Short mmCIF file of C-alpha atoms and ligand atoms in Angstrom, two decimals:
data_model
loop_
_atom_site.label_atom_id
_atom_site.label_comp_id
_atom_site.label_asym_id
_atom_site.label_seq_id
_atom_site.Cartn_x
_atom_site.Cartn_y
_atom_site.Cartn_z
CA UNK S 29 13.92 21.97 -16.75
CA UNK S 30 14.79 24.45 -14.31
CA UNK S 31 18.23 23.50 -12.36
CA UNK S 32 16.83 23.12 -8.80
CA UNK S 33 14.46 20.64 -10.09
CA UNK S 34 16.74 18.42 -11.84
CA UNK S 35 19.31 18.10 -8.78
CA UNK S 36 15.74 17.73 -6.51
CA UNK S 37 14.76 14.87 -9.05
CA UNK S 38 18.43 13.50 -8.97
CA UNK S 39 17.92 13.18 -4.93
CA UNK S 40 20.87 16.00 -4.00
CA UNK S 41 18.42 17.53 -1.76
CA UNK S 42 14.88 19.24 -1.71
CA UNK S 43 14.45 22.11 -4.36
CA UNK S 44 14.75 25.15 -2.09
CA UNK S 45 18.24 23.20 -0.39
CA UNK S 46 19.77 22.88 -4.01
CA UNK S 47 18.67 26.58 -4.57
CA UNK S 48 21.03 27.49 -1.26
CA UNK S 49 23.67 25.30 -3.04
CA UNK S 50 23.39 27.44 -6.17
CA UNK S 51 23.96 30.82 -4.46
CA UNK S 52 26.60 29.23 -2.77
CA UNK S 53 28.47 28.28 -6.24
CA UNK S 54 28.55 24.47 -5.68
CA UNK S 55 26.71 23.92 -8.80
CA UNK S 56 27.71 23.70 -11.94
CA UNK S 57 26.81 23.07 -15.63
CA UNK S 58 28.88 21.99 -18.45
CA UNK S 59 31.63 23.34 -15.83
CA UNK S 60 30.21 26.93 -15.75
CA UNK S 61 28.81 27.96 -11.95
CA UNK S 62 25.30 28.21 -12.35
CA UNK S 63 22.94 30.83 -11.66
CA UNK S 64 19.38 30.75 -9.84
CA UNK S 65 16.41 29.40 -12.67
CA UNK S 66 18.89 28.40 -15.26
CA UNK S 67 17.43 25.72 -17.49
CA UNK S 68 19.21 22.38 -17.99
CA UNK S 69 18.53 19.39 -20.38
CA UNK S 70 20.16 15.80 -20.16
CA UNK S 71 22.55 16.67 -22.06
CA UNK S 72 24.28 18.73 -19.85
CA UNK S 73 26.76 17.92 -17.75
CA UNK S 74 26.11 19.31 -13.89
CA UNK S 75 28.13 18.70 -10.92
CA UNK S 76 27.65 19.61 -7.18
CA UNK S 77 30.74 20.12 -5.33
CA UNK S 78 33.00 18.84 -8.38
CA UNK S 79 30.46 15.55 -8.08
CA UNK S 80 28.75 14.40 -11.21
CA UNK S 81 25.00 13.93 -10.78
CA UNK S 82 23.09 11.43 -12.56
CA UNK S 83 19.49 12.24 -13.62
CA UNK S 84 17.11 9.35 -13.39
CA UNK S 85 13.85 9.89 -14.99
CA UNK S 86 11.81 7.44 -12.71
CA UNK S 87 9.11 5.11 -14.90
CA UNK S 88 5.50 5.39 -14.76
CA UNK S 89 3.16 3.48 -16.27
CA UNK S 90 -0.38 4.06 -16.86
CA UNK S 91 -3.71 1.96 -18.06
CA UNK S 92 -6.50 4.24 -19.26
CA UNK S 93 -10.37 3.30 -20.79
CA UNK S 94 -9.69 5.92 -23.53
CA UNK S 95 -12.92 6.98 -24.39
CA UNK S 96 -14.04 7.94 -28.00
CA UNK S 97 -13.81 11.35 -28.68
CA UNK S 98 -10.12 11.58 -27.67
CA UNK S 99 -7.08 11.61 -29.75
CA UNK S 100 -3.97 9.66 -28.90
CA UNK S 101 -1.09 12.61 -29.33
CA UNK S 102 0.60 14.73 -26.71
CA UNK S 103 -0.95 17.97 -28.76
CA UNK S 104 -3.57 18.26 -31.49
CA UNK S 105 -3.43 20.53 -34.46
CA UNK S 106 -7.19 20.52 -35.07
CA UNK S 107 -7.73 20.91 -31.21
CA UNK S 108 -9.56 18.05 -30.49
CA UNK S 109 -9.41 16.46 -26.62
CA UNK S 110 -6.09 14.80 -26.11
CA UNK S 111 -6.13 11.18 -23.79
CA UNK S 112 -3.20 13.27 -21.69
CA UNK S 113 -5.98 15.72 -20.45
CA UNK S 114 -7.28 11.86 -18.56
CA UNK S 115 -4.37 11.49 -17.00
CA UNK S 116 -3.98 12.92 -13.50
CA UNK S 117 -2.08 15.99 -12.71
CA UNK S 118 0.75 14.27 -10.93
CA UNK S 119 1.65 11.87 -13.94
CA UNK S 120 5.42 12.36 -15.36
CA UNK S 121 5.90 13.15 -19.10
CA UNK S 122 4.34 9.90 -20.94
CA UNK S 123 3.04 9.08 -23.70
CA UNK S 124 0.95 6.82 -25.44
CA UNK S 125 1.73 3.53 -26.29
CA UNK S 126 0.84 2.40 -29.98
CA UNK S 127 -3.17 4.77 -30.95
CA UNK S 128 -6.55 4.28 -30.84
CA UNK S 129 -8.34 5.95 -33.79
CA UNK S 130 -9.96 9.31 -32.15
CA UNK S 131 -13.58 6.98 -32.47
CA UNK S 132 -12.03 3.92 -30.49
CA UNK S 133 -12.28 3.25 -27.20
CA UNK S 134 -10.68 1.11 -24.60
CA UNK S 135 -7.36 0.46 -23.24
CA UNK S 136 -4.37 2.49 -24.18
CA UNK S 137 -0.95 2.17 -22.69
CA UNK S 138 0.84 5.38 -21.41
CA UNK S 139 4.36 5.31 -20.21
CA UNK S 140 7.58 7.01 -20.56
CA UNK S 141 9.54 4.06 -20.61
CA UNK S 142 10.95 3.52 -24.34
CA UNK S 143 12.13 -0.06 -24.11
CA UNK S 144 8.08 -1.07 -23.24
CA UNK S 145 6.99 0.79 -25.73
CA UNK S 146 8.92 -0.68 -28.07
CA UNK S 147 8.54 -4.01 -26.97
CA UNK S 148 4.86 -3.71 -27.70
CA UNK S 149 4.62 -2.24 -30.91
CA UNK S 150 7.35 -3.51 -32.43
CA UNK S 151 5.65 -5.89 -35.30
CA UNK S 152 8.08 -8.42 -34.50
CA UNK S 153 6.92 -9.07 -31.39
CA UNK S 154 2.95 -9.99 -32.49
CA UNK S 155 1.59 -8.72 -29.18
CA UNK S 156 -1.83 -10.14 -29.16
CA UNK S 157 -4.78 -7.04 -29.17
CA UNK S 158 -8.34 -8.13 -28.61
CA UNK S 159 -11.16 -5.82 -29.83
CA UNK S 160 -14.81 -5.86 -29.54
CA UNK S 161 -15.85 -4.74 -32.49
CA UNK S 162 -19.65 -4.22 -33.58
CA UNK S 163 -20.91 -4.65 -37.13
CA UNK S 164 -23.39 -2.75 -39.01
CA UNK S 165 -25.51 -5.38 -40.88
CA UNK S 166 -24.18 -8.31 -38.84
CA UNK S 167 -22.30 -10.78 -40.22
CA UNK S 168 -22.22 -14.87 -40.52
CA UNK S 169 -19.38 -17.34 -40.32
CA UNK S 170 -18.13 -17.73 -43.59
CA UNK S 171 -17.32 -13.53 -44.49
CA UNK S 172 -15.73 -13.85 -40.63
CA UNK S 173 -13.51 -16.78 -42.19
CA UNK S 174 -12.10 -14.46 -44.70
CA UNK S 175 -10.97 -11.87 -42.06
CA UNK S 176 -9.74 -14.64 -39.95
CA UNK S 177 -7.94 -16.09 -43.10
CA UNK S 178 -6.62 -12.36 -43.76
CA UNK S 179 -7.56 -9.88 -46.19
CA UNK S 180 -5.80 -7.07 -48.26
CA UNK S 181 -5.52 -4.00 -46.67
CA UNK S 182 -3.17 -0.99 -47.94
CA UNK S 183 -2.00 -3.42 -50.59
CA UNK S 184 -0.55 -6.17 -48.18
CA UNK S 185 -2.45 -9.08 -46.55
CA UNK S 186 -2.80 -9.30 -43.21
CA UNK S 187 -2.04 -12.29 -40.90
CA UNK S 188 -4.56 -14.99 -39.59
CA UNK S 189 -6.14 -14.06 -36.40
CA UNK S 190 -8.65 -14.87 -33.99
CA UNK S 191 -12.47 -13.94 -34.19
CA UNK S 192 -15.69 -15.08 -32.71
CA UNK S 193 -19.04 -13.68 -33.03
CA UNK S 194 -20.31 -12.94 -29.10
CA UNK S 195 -23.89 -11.40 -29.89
CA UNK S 196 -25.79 -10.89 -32.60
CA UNK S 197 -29.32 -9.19 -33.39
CA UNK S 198 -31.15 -8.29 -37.00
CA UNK S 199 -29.13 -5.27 -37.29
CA UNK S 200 -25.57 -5.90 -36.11
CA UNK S 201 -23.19 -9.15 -34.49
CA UNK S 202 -20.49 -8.49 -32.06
CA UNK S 203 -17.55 -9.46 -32.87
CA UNK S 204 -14.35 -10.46 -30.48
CA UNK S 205 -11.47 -10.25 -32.77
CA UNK S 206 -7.66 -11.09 -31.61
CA UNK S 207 -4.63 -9.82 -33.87
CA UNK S 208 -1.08 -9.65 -33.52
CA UNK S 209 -0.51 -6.73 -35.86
CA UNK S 210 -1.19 -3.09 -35.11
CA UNK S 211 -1.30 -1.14 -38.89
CA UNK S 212 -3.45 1.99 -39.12
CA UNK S 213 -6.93 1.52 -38.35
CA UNK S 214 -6.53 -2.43 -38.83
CA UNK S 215 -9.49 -3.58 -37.56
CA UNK S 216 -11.95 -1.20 -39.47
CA UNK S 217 -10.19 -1.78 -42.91
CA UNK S 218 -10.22 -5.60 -42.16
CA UNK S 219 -13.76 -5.62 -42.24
CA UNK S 220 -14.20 -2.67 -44.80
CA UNK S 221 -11.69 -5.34 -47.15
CA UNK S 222 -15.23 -7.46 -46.97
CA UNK S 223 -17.93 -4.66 -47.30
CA UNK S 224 -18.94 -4.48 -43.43
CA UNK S 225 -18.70 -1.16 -41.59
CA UNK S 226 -17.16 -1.16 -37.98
CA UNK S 227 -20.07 0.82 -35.77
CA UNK S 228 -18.08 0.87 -32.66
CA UNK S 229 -14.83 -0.45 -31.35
CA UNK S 230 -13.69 -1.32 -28.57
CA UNK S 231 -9.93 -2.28 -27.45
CA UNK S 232 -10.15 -4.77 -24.43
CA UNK S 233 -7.50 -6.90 -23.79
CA UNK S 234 -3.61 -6.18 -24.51
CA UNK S 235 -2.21 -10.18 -24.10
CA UNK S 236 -3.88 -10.96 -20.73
CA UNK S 237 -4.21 -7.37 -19.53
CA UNK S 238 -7.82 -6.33 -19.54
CA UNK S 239 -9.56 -2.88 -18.37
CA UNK S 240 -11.50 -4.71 -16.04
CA UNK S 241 -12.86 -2.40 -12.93
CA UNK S 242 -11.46 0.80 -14.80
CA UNK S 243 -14.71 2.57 -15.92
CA UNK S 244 -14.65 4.62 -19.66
CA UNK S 245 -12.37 7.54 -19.53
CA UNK S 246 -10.49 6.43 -16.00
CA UNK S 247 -7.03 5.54 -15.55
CA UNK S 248 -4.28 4.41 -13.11
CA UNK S 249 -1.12 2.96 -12.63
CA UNK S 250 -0.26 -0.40 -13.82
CA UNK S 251 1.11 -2.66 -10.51
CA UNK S 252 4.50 -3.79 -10.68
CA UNK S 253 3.74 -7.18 -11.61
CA UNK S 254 1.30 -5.93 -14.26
CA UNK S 255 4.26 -4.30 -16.02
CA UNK S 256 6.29 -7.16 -15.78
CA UNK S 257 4.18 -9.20 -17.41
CA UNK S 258 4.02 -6.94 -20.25
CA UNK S 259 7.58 -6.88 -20.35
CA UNK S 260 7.28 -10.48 -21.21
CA UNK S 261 4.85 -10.86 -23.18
N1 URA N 15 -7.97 -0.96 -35.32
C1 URA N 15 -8.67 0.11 -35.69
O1 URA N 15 -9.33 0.10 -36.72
N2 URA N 15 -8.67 1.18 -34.90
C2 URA N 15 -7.97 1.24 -33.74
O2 URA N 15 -8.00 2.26 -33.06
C3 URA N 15 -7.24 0.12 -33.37
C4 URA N 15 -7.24 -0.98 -34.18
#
């Protein structure tokens, strides 16, 4: 990042100010006087008048209705829609927490705070996910009691969880499934493991935090009390 917007974001003064300070030769980096535009990084070392500044990257967290259609990476090779193009222009560097396959929906975590992020997909930790997930075919009580049991997926069984069938018609049942894991494309390959294809899926609760009033492809930020609670959880 450019120099007079690292010592702006480390509160020395506003940008144009710390650009005065530059000319003046009251900056430097790595104990070199700087020069106008010069690029810094963390892991330089920058002073203002012999002072050590301190660069605080300030935490932002996000909750976003991904929609489907949108992958969850900062850039895409095959140049698909990225979830960061949903975030709003004055958002900080984050990035998602955990993905949602490209075809998922629902809510996805964004932050650039590393300790949260590990917290919650840290297997460890069994943060509860609930999904809504809709099967082709339907499906009745005792094939749900296998994936609630847990099933064999990529060779290794996965752990009891919670499901419920919340609808059903003669082609498909809803299902509200809750599990504490987080492998790739879990919830599709649990129900593959017992011959039942996954129409549509929906994430919609992480632990107690739903996406309730945020419509499909909206975001905002999570309150403070929102994000301790998922520091908790
Ligand atoms: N399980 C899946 O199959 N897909 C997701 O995106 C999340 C969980």
């Amino acid at each position: 990042m450019r120099i007079n917007k690292y010592l702006a974001e480390c509160g020395v003064a506003s940008r144009r100010n710390c650009d005065k300070m530059i000319e003046d030769g009251l900056v430097k980096v790595n104990g070199k006087t700087c020069t106008l535009g010069q690029e810094v990084s963390d892991k330089d070392h920058v002073t203002v008048n012999g002072k050590s500044v301190v660069h605080v990257v300030k935490k932002e967290y996000y909750i976003m209705n991904k929609p489907k259609g949108y992958v969850c990476t900062v850039s895409d090779d095959k140049d698909r829609k990225t979830v960061m193009e949903l975030l709003p222009k004055s958002a900080g560097r984050v990035f998602p927490v955990g993905r949602l396959d490209y075809d998922t929906e629902g809510l996805l975590i964004l932050t650039n705070d590393g300790d949260l992020t590990l917290r919650l997909t840290h297997p460890r930790n069994e943060i509860p996910k609930t999904y809504m997930a809709k099967i082709e075919g339907g499906i009745d009580e005792k094939e749900l009691d296998k994936v609630r049991a847990g099933v064999e997926i990529d060779g290794k069984k996965t752990k009891r969880c919670s499901a419920h069938i919340v609808e059903t018609d003669k082609n498909y049942a809803k299902v509200v499934l809750t599990i504490t894991e987080g492998r790739n494309r879990q919830v599709r390959k649990m129900f593959e493991a017992i011959g039942k294809n996954v129409a549509f899926l929906k994430r919609i609760k992480i632990g107690d935090l739903s996406l309730r009033g945020l419509d499909r492809g909206a975001c905002r930020r999570l309150t403070d009390s929102e994000v301790e609670y998922l520091k908790f959880l």
